[in-house]
Amino acid sequence: MTTLIPREPYSDEELQRLYPAKLKLQLVQIGRETTLALGERFRQLYVHQLGFMPKIISDADMIYLRATPMPRALDSVQQSFVGMYPSSARTASFPPPTIITRAPSDETLFPNEGNESKEMDYLNSLISKWMPEGPSRVAVDSHPRLSGIMDTVNSTLAHGPQTRLPSAFYDSKGREIIDRIGTEEWFSGYKESQEYRKLGIGALVGDLVTRMVGSAEGSGNDGLLEIAGVDGDLGKGRGGQTSIKFAMSGCHDTTLAGVLSSLGAFEAEKWPPYTSSLAVELFKDMSVKQPPAKPVESVPRQGFLGSSRKTTKSSSVIMRKPVQDFSAEEKAKLQGYYVRLRYNDRPMIVPGCRLPGKHLEGDESFCTLEAFKAIADKFTPRIWTEACVEHLDEPAFPREPEPAGY
């Protein structure tokens, strides 16, 4: 793994191919210097090239910012935001933006965690003598873990010669083995088991789909309910926005690979480089007529501590309802919407979206929102905490294959 080298901005030809004119962008999901540069790339693409976001903002109401409780994740979001909207692009009255963090027990931005071979023998011949209280054997679950050794090696490569370990740690064959075993250890389960996907990353994927469906439905569940207004009263906070256009979450390498693996879009990939990003973009085909959105109302809701506060309510909220249970009217609300994944600026294809009728004609990377949600529904937990204690007396992996992305 190395630090990701940002590519040049898309050419006009690449831009037209990646962002067809008939599709209107609706939503994106996804070291200080590299995360600042990531935000600058966001600005180049979404502000200057696509014109999707404004050049100057007076508040951050249309932007959903969130990070895990890890300080580095919060720093990443802050730096990326500053890169996208530097001080010169914010008005003098710009208030501090809201960055959401959840209690660790409710956080979905990092996965829920959970050999002897010739390759491991080779690694031990290289580095076991430097293990703590060693020499002791290097293993997937050693102390430090093999993935921890990989993190240390990659960190020293990113920070220069003053931090380097003994040369054996940088053996090219050894690093390739560590990367592959680490990737298999952390992410192969997502590719093989529906339950693994559900417990590991399903809650986050459910969050992402909820916000996209909320945007398509106009129900206020696009992230607005978490951040907007005074006491949940829409249109009356900060800038008075009533919808979210851009979401940015500070998470982890294991989050990105976990999401992609669960969607069947991480085949033959190496461990995510530093400053990797995953954009989850929602597009709307402007030639497809949509049923009129019903108004979103502010209604009283009982708060966490018993106090009454307001939130929004739509007469039909479908975001976490399985597609198979949709009425014809509810399915119609998703027509003309497409989802695309871009991992480190590369469009990724969900295998189930290759099927006829499941993608934009001529480009399999644009998955219909209905198809994408149907795939995600299969591993989105209804109640996460209860799902964790189900099937405890059953085998860890399914008896029949349950491939990801379908």
Short mmCIF file of C-alpha atoms in Angstrom, two decimals:
data_model
loop_
_atom_site.label_atom_id
_atom_site.label_comp_id
_atom_site.label_asym_id
_atom_site.label_seq_id
_atom_site.Cartn_x
_atom_site.Cartn_y
_atom_site.Cartn_z
CA MET A 1 0.00 0.00 0.00
CA THR A 2 1.19 3.49 -0.80
CA THR A 3 -0.25 6.96 -0.44
CA LEU A 4 -2.70 7.58 -3.27
CA ILE A 5 -1.34 9.92 -5.92
CA PRO A 6 -4.22 12.16 -7.05
CA ARG A 7 -4.87 12.01 -10.78
CA GLU A 8 -5.19 15.06 -13.00
CA PRO A 9 -8.68 16.61 -13.26
CA TYR A 10 -10.97 14.83 -15.72
CA SER A 11 -10.65 16.00 -19.32
CA ASP A 12 -13.78 17.29 -21.07
CA GLU A 13 -14.05 13.97 -22.91
CA GLU A 14 -13.76 11.94 -19.68
CA LEU A 15 -16.23 14.25 -17.94
CA GLN A 16 -18.85 13.77 -20.67
CA ARG A 17 -18.39 9.99 -20.53
CA LEU A 18 -18.54 9.76 -16.73
CA TYR A 19 -21.35 12.31 -16.28
CA PRO A 20 -23.83 12.00 -19.20
CA ALA A 21 -25.67 15.23 -19.91
CA LYS A 22 -29.11 13.67 -19.50
CA LEU A 23 -28.36 12.59 -15.94
CA LYS A 24 -28.43 15.21 -13.24
CA LEU A 25 -26.26 14.54 -10.19
CA GLN A 26 -28.23 14.26 -6.95
CA LEU A 27 -25.99 13.08 -4.13
CA VAL A 28 -22.48 11.95 -3.29
CA GLN A 29 -21.41 10.05 -0.67
CA ILE A 30 -17.68 9.50 0.76
CA GLY A 31 -2.40 13.09 6.51
CA ARG A 32 -3.73 16.59 6.46
CA GLU A 33 -2.15 17.46 3.12
CA THR A 34 -3.61 14.53 1.22
CA THR A 35 -7.11 14.98 2.65
CA LEU A 36 -6.92 18.70 1.89
CA ALA A 37 -5.99 17.74 -1.67
CA LEU A 38 -8.95 15.34 -1.75
CA GLY A 39 -11.28 18.24 -0.91
CA GLU A 40 -9.64 20.31 -3.65
CA ARG A 41 -10.39 17.49 -6.09
CA PHE A 42 -14.02 17.52 -4.92
CA ARG A 43 -14.14 21.27 -5.60
CA GLN A 44 -12.60 20.89 -9.06
CA LEU A 45 -15.11 18.19 -10.02
CA TYR A 46 -18.37 19.13 -8.29
CA VAL A 47 -18.03 22.94 -8.25
CA HIS A 48 -15.96 23.94 -11.28
CA GLN A 49 -16.46 21.12 -13.78
CA LEU A 50 -20.01 19.95 -13.05
CA GLY A 51 -21.46 23.11 -11.46
CA PHE A 52 -23.35 20.84 -9.04
CA MET A 53 -22.29 22.73 -5.92
CA PRO A 54 -22.07 26.55 -5.56
CA LYS A 55 -18.74 28.35 -5.81
CA ILE A 56 -19.33 30.38 -2.64
CA ILE A 57 -21.39 29.33 0.38
CA SER A 58 -22.74 31.32 3.32
CA ASP A 59 -23.56 28.20 5.37
CA ALA A 60 -23.13 24.43 5.20
CA ASP A 61 -26.80 23.52 5.44
CA MET A 62 -26.85 21.61 2.15
CA ILE A 63 -23.79 19.57 3.15
CA TYR A 64 -23.95 16.51 5.41
CA LEU A 65 -20.69 16.15 7.38
CA ARG A 66 -20.05 13.15 9.60
CA ALA A 67 -17.08 11.35 11.15
CA THR A 68 -16.35 8.41 13.41
CA PRO A 69 -15.17 9.19 16.97
CA MET A 70 -11.56 8.67 15.83
CA PRO A 71 -9.72 12.03 15.83
CA ARG A 72 -8.02 11.23 12.51
CA ALA A 73 -11.40 10.70 10.89
CA LEU A 74 -12.64 14.06 12.18
CA ASP A 75 -9.44 15.71 10.92
CA SER A 76 -9.97 14.11 7.52
CA VAL A 77 -13.46 15.56 7.20
CA GLN A 78 -12.33 19.00 8.35
CA GLN A 79 -9.41 19.10 5.93
CA SER A 80 -11.48 17.80 3.02
CA PHE A 81 -14.16 20.39 3.72
CA VAL A 82 -11.59 23.18 3.82
CA GLY A 83 -10.13 21.90 0.56
CA MET A 84 -13.54 21.96 -1.07
CA TYR A 85 -14.57 25.28 0.46
CA PRO A 86 -11.50 27.30 1.50
CA SER A 87 -11.96 30.58 3.37
CA SER A 88 -12.06 32.47 0.06
CA ALA A 89 -15.15 30.44 -0.91
CA ARG A 90 -17.02 31.12 2.35
CA THR A 91 -18.71 34.38 3.24
CA ALA A 92 -17.60 36.46 6.22
CA SER A 93 -20.73 35.45 8.14
CA PHE A 94 -20.20 31.72 7.55
CA PRO A 95 -21.06 29.88 10.83
CA PRO A 96 -19.16 26.82 12.07
CA PRO A 97 -20.42 23.79 10.13
CA THR A 98 -22.09 20.89 11.92
CA ILE A 99 -20.11 17.63 11.89
CA ILE A 100 -22.13 14.70 13.19
CA THR A 101 -20.61 12.02 15.41
CA ARG A 102 -22.58 9.14 16.85
CA ALA A 103 -22.11 7.20 20.05
CA PRO A 104 -19.70 4.29 19.44
CA SER A 105 -22.50 1.75 19.93
CA ASP A 106 -24.52 3.44 17.18
CA GLU A 107 -21.67 4.19 14.77
CA THR A 108 -21.83 2.52 11.38
CA LEU A 109 -18.88 4.21 9.67
CA PHE A 110 -16.46 1.51 10.73
CA PRO A 111 -17.07 -2.20 10.35
CA ASN A 112 -18.25 -4.37 13.21
CA GLU A 113 -15.03 -6.43 13.71
CA GLY A 114 -14.37 -9.74 14.29
CA ASN A 115 -2.28 -20.21 9.51
CA GLU A 116 0.19 -21.80 8.83
CA SER A 117 1.49 -21.65 5.22
CA LYS A 118 4.64 -21.37 3.15
CA GLU A 119 3.87 -17.66 2.73
CA MET A 120 3.70 -17.15 6.48
CA ASP A 121 6.96 -19.09 6.80
CA TYR A 122 8.51 -16.67 4.33
CA LEU A 123 7.30 -13.66 6.33
CA ASN A 124 8.66 -15.13 9.53
CA SER A 125 12.04 -15.71 7.93
CA LEU A 126 12.10 -11.98 7.18
CA ILE A 127 10.77 -10.23 10.26
CA SER A 128 10.00 -12.56 13.18
CA LYS A 129 13.25 -11.63 14.98
CA TRP A 130 11.93 -8.09 15.42
CA MET A 131 8.65 -9.15 17.03
CA PRO A 132 8.15 -7.93 20.66
CA GLU A 133 9.53 -10.31 23.26
CA GLY A 134 10.90 -12.19 20.27
CA PRO A 135 11.80 -13.82 18.27
CA SER A 136 8.14 -14.93 18.10
CA ARG A 137 6.03 -16.05 15.19
CA VAL A 138 4.26 -13.53 12.93
CA ALA A 139 0.60 -14.49 12.41
CA VAL A 140 -2.72 -13.04 11.40
CA ASP A 141 -3.64 -12.78 15.09
CA SER A 142 -0.16 -12.24 16.55
CA HIS A 143 0.74 -9.25 18.67
CA PRO A 144 1.07 -7.00 16.78
CA ARG A 145 -1.37 -8.44 14.25
CA LEU A 146 -0.22 -8.91 10.69
CA SER A 147 -2.51 -6.06 9.61
CA GLY A 148 -0.90 -3.87 12.28
CA ILE A 149 2.53 -4.64 10.86
CA MET A 150 1.20 -3.65 7.44
CA ASP A 151 -0.08 -0.34 8.84
CA THR A 152 3.31 0.36 10.43
CA VAL A 153 5.23 -0.37 7.23
CA ASN A 154 2.90 1.81 5.17
CA SER A 155 3.08 4.65 7.69
CA THR A 156 6.88 4.68 7.56
CA LEU A 157 6.80 4.74 3.76
CA ALA A 158 4.49 7.75 3.87
CA HIS A 159 6.61 9.69 6.39
CA GLY A 160 10.09 9.40 4.94
CA PRO A 161 13.46 7.76 5.68
CA GLN A 162 13.71 9.02 9.27
CA THR A 163 10.95 6.60 10.30
CA ARG A 164 12.09 3.52 8.37
CA LEU A 165 12.18 0.03 9.83
CA PRO A 166 14.88 -2.56 9.01
CA SER A 167 15.04 -3.25 5.27
CA ALA A 168 13.48 -6.73 5.60
CA PHE A 169 10.09 -5.10 6.26
CA TYR A 170 10.16 -3.59 2.74
CA ASP A 171 10.88 -6.80 0.86
CA SER A 172 8.60 -6.62 -2.20
CA LYS A 173 7.48 -10.25 -2.02
CA GLY A 174 6.88 -9.94 1.72
CA ARG A 175 4.79 -6.78 1.32
CA GLU A 176 2.70 -8.42 -1.40
CA ILE A 177 2.02 -11.40 0.87
CA ILE A 178 1.10 -9.15 3.82
CA ASP A 179 -1.26 -7.08 1.65
CA ARG A 180 -3.02 -10.12 0.22
CA ILE A 181 -3.38 -11.97 3.53
CA GLY A 182 -4.53 -8.78 5.28
CA THR A 183 -7.10 -8.10 2.58
CA GLU A 184 -8.37 -11.68 2.70
CA GLU A 185 -8.51 -11.67 6.51
CA TRP A 186 -10.55 -8.49 6.71
CA PHE A 187 -12.77 -8.60 3.62
CA SER A 188 -13.22 -12.12 2.21
CA GLY A 189 -16.10 -12.80 4.60
CA TYR A 190 -18.12 -9.98 3.06
CA LYS A 191 -17.94 -11.73 -0.30
CA GLU A 192 -19.16 -15.10 0.99
CA SER A 193 -21.85 -14.58 3.63
CA GLN A 194 -25.03 -12.54 3.72
CA GLU A 195 -24.96 -12.55 7.53
CA TYR A 196 -21.33 -11.39 7.55
CA ARG A 197 -22.31 -8.47 5.32
CA LYS A 198 -25.34 -7.69 7.47
CA LEU A 199 -23.43 -7.61 10.76
CA GLY A 200 -20.23 -6.08 9.43
CA ILE A 201 -21.29 -3.22 7.17
CA GLY A 202 -25.01 -3.59 6.47
CA ALA A 203 -26.05 -0.80 8.84
CA LEU A 204 -23.86 1.72 7.01
CA VAL A 205 -25.02 0.61 3.56
CA GLY A 206 -28.56 0.92 4.87
CA ASP A 207 -27.78 4.50 5.97
CA LEU A 208 -26.46 5.35 2.51
CA VAL A 209 -29.48 3.89 0.74
CA THR A 210 -31.83 5.61 3.18
CA ARG A 211 -30.37 9.00 2.33
CA MET A 212 -30.53 8.36 -1.42
CA VAL A 213 -34.11 7.12 -1.28
CA GLY A 214 -34.97 10.05 1.01
CA SER A 215 -33.57 12.40 -1.61
CA ALA A 216 -35.54 10.74 -4.42
CA GLU A 217 -38.71 10.61 -2.34
CA GLY A 218 -38.37 14.13 -0.96
CA SER A 219 -39.14 12.87 2.56
CA GLY A 220 -36.39 14.76 4.39
CA ASN A 221 -34.52 11.52 5.11
CA ASP A 222 -31.56 12.55 2.95
CA GLY A 223 -29.63 13.45 6.12
CA LEU A 224 -31.52 16.66 6.76
CA LEU A 225 -33.24 15.32 9.88
CA GLU A 226 -29.88 14.82 11.59
CA ILE A 227 -28.62 18.35 11.12
CA ALA A 228 -31.15 20.94 9.95
CA GLY A 229 -33.19 23.64 11.54
CA VAL A 230 -33.95 24.73 15.08
CA ASP A 231 -35.36 21.82 17.10
CA GLY A 232 -35.91 19.95 13.84
CA ASP A 233 -38.02 22.73 12.31
CA LEU A 234 -37.08 22.56 8.64
CA GLY A 235 -36.25 25.71 6.73
CA LYS A 236 -35.67 27.74 9.92
CA GLY A 237 -32.08 26.94 10.80
CA ARG A 238 -28.89 28.59 9.63
CA GLY A 239 -29.48 29.09 5.89
CA GLY A 240 -32.95 27.59 5.85
CA GLN A 241 -32.09 24.67 3.57
CA THR A 242 -34.61 21.86 3.29
CA SER A 243 -32.53 19.27 1.43
CA ILE A 244 -29.00 17.88 1.41
CA LYS A 245 -26.92 17.99 -1.78
CA PHE A 246 -23.51 16.74 -0.62
CA ALA A 247 -22.47 14.36 2.15
CA MET A 248 -18.93 13.79 3.40
CA SER A 249 -18.03 11.18 6.02
CA GLY A 250 -14.66 10.61 7.65
CA CYS A 251 -14.23 6.86 8.02
CA HIS A 252 -11.53 4.21 7.55
CA ASP A 253 -9.86 1.98 4.98
CA THR A 254 -11.76 -0.99 6.38
CA THR A 255 -15.02 0.91 5.86
CA LEU A 256 -14.39 1.54 2.16
CA ALA A 257 -13.27 -2.01 1.40
CA GLY A 258 -16.09 -3.44 3.52
CA VAL A 259 -18.73 -1.53 1.56
CA LEU A 260 -17.22 -2.40 -1.82
CA SER A 261 -16.71 -6.07 -0.89
CA SER A 262 -20.31 -6.37 0.30
CA LEU A 263 -21.49 -5.02 -3.04
CA GLY A 264 -19.24 -7.39 -5.00
CA ALA A 265 -17.10 -4.53 -6.28
CA PHE A 266 -13.75 -5.23 -4.61
CA GLU A 267 -12.46 -8.18 -6.65
CA ALA A 268 -8.67 -8.37 -7.12
CA GLU A 269 -8.20 -5.10 -5.21
CA LYS A 270 -5.35 -4.43 -2.80
CA TRP A 271 -5.68 -2.85 0.63
CA PRO A 272 -7.00 0.74 0.21
CA PRO A 273 -4.14 3.27 -0.03
CA TYR A 274 -3.97 6.24 2.32
CA THR A 275 -6.51 8.98 1.54
CA SER A 276 -8.65 6.59 -0.47
CA SER A 277 -12.18 7.75 -1.12
CA LEU A 278 -15.46 6.19 -2.17
CA ALA A 279 -18.02 8.42 -3.86
CA VAL A 280 -21.61 7.14 -3.87
CA GLU A 281 -23.34 9.30 -6.42
CA LEU A 282 -27.06 9.58 -7.13
CA PHE A 283 -28.19 10.72 -10.57
CA LYS A 284 -31.57 11.62 -11.97
CA ASP A 285 -32.62 11.11 -15.58
CA MET A 286 -34.30 14.43 -16.30
CA SER A 287 -36.30 12.93 -19.17
CA VAL A 288 -38.22 10.68 -16.75
CA LYS A 289 -41.24 12.32 -15.17
CA GLN A 290 -41.51 11.82 -11.43
CA PRO A 291 -44.71 11.78 -9.36
CA PRO A 292 -45.04 15.03 -7.38
CA ALA A 293 -43.41 14.85 -3.95
CA LYS A 294 -45.78 15.21 -1.02
CA PRO A 295 -44.94 18.01 1.40
CA VAL A 296 -42.72 17.29 4.37
CA GLU A 297 -44.24 18.51 7.62
CA SER A 298 -42.67 19.36 10.97
CA VAL A 299 -44.22 17.35 13.78
CA PRO A 300 -43.48 17.02 17.52
CA ARG A 301 -41.28 14.12 18.57
CA GLN A 302 -40.23 12.88 21.98
CA GLY A 303 -36.51 13.56 22.49
CA PHE A 304 -33.87 11.29 23.97
CA LEU A 305 -34.25 12.84 27.41
CA GLY A 306 -38.02 13.09 27.28
CA SER A 307 -38.22 16.65 25.97
CA SER A 308 -40.45 17.36 23.02
CA ARG A 309 -38.69 18.39 19.82
CA LYS A 310 -39.70 18.59 16.20
CA THR A 311 -38.81 16.41 13.28
CA THR A 312 -40.32 15.87 9.88
CA LYS A 313 -42.90 13.47 8.65
CA SER A 314 -43.93 12.50 5.16
CA SER A 315 -47.16 10.70 4.49
CA SER A 316 -45.15 7.92 2.81
CA VAL A 317 -41.61 7.18 3.98
CA ILE A 318 -40.15 4.21 2.11
CA MET A 319 -36.39 4.48 2.71
CA ARG A 320 -35.84 1.25 4.74
CA LYS A 321 -38.84 -0.65 3.48
CA PRO A 322 -37.64 -3.58 1.31
CA VAL A 323 -38.17 -3.04 -2.41
CA GLN A 324 -40.04 -6.35 -2.63
CA ASP A 325 -42.73 -4.85 -0.38
CA PHE A 326 -43.13 -1.64 -2.42
CA SER A 327 -46.42 -0.69 -3.98
CA ALA A 328 -46.46 0.36 -7.62
CA GLU A 329 -46.72 3.99 -6.47
CA GLU A 330 -43.66 3.65 -4.25
CA LYS A 331 -41.61 2.00 -7.00
CA ALA A 332 -42.50 4.85 -9.31
CA LYS A 333 -40.73 7.28 -6.98
CA LEU A 334 -37.40 5.55 -7.71
CA GLN A 335 -37.75 5.45 -11.48
CA GLY A 336 -35.17 7.45 -13.40
CA TYR A 337 -32.64 7.45 -10.55
CA TYR A 338 -29.24 5.82 -10.86
CA VAL A 339 -26.43 5.07 -8.40
CA ARG A 340 -22.74 4.94 -9.22
CA LEU A 341 -19.73 4.01 -7.09
CA ARG A 342 -16.38 5.72 -7.74
CA TYR A 343 -13.47 4.28 -5.78
CA ASN A 344 -10.37 6.48 -6.00
CA ASP A 345 -11.81 8.09 -9.15
CA ARG A 346 -12.53 4.73 -10.80
CA PRO A 347 -16.14 3.76 -11.54
CA MET A 348 -16.89 0.37 -9.96
CA ILE A 349 -19.55 -2.09 -11.14
CA VAL A 350 -21.89 -3.99 -8.84
CA PRO A 351 -22.33 -7.42 -10.50
CA GLY A 352 -26.08 -7.57 -9.93
CA CYS A 353 -26.42 -4.31 -11.83
CA ARG A 354 -25.04 -5.86 -15.02
CA LEU A 355 -28.37 -7.64 -15.59
CA PRO A 356 -30.77 -6.29 -18.24
CA GLY A 357 -32.97 -3.50 -16.95
CA LYS A 358 -30.78 -2.95 -13.87
CA HIS A 359 -28.52 -0.23 -15.29
CA LEU A 360 -28.42 2.76 -17.59
CA GLU A 361 -28.40 1.56 -21.16
CA GLY A 362 -24.83 1.49 -22.44
CA ASP A 363 -23.10 1.86 -19.05
CA GLU A 364 -23.25 -0.85 -16.38
CA SER A 365 -21.63 1.40 -13.75
CA PHE A 366 -24.91 3.36 -13.46
CA CYS A 367 -27.11 1.02 -11.40
CA THR A 368 -30.81 1.79 -11.11
CA LEU A 369 -31.66 3.00 -7.61
CA GLU A 370 -34.30 0.28 -7.36
CA ALA A 371 -31.78 -2.47 -8.21
CA PHE A 372 -29.13 -1.01 -5.91
CA LYS A 373 -31.59 -0.83 -3.02
CA ALA A 374 -32.81 -4.38 -3.66
CA ILE A 375 -29.22 -5.64 -3.38
CA ALA A 376 -28.58 -3.58 -0.22
CA ASP A 377 -31.91 -4.65 1.35
CA LYS A 378 -30.67 -8.24 1.52
CA PHE A 379 -28.00 -7.34 4.08
CA THR A 380 -29.45 -4.27 5.79
CA PRO A 381 -30.29 -5.29 9.38
CA ARG A 382 -33.71 -4.42 10.72
CA ILE A 383 -32.40 -4.15 14.29
CA TRP A 384 -28.63 -4.31 14.36
CA THR A 385 -28.22 -5.26 18.04
CA GLU A 386 -30.68 -8.14 17.75
CA ALA A 387 -29.09 -9.44 14.54
CA CYS A 388 -25.76 -9.78 16.37
CA VAL A 389 -27.11 -12.49 18.66
CA GLU A 390 -29.03 -14.52 16.06
CA HIS A 391 -27.89 -17.89 14.66
CA LEU A 392 -25.23 -18.34 17.37
CA ASP A 393 -25.53 -22.15 17.18
CA GLU A 394 -25.17 -22.28 13.39
CA PRO A 395 -22.01 -22.51 11.24
CA ALA A 396 -20.12 -19.25 10.74
CA PHE A 397 -20.44 -19.47 6.96
CA PRO A 398 -23.39 -20.57 4.84
CA ARG A 399 -23.72 -24.09 3.48
CA GLU A 400 -24.61 -22.70 0.05
CA PRO A 401 -22.76 -19.84 -1.70
CA GLU A 402 -24.10 -16.35 -1.04
CA PRO A 403 -22.07 -14.20 -3.44
CA ALA A 404 -21.99 -10.46 -2.86
CA GLY A 405 -23.53 -7.88 -5.16
CA TYR A 406 -26.75 -9.71 -6.13
#
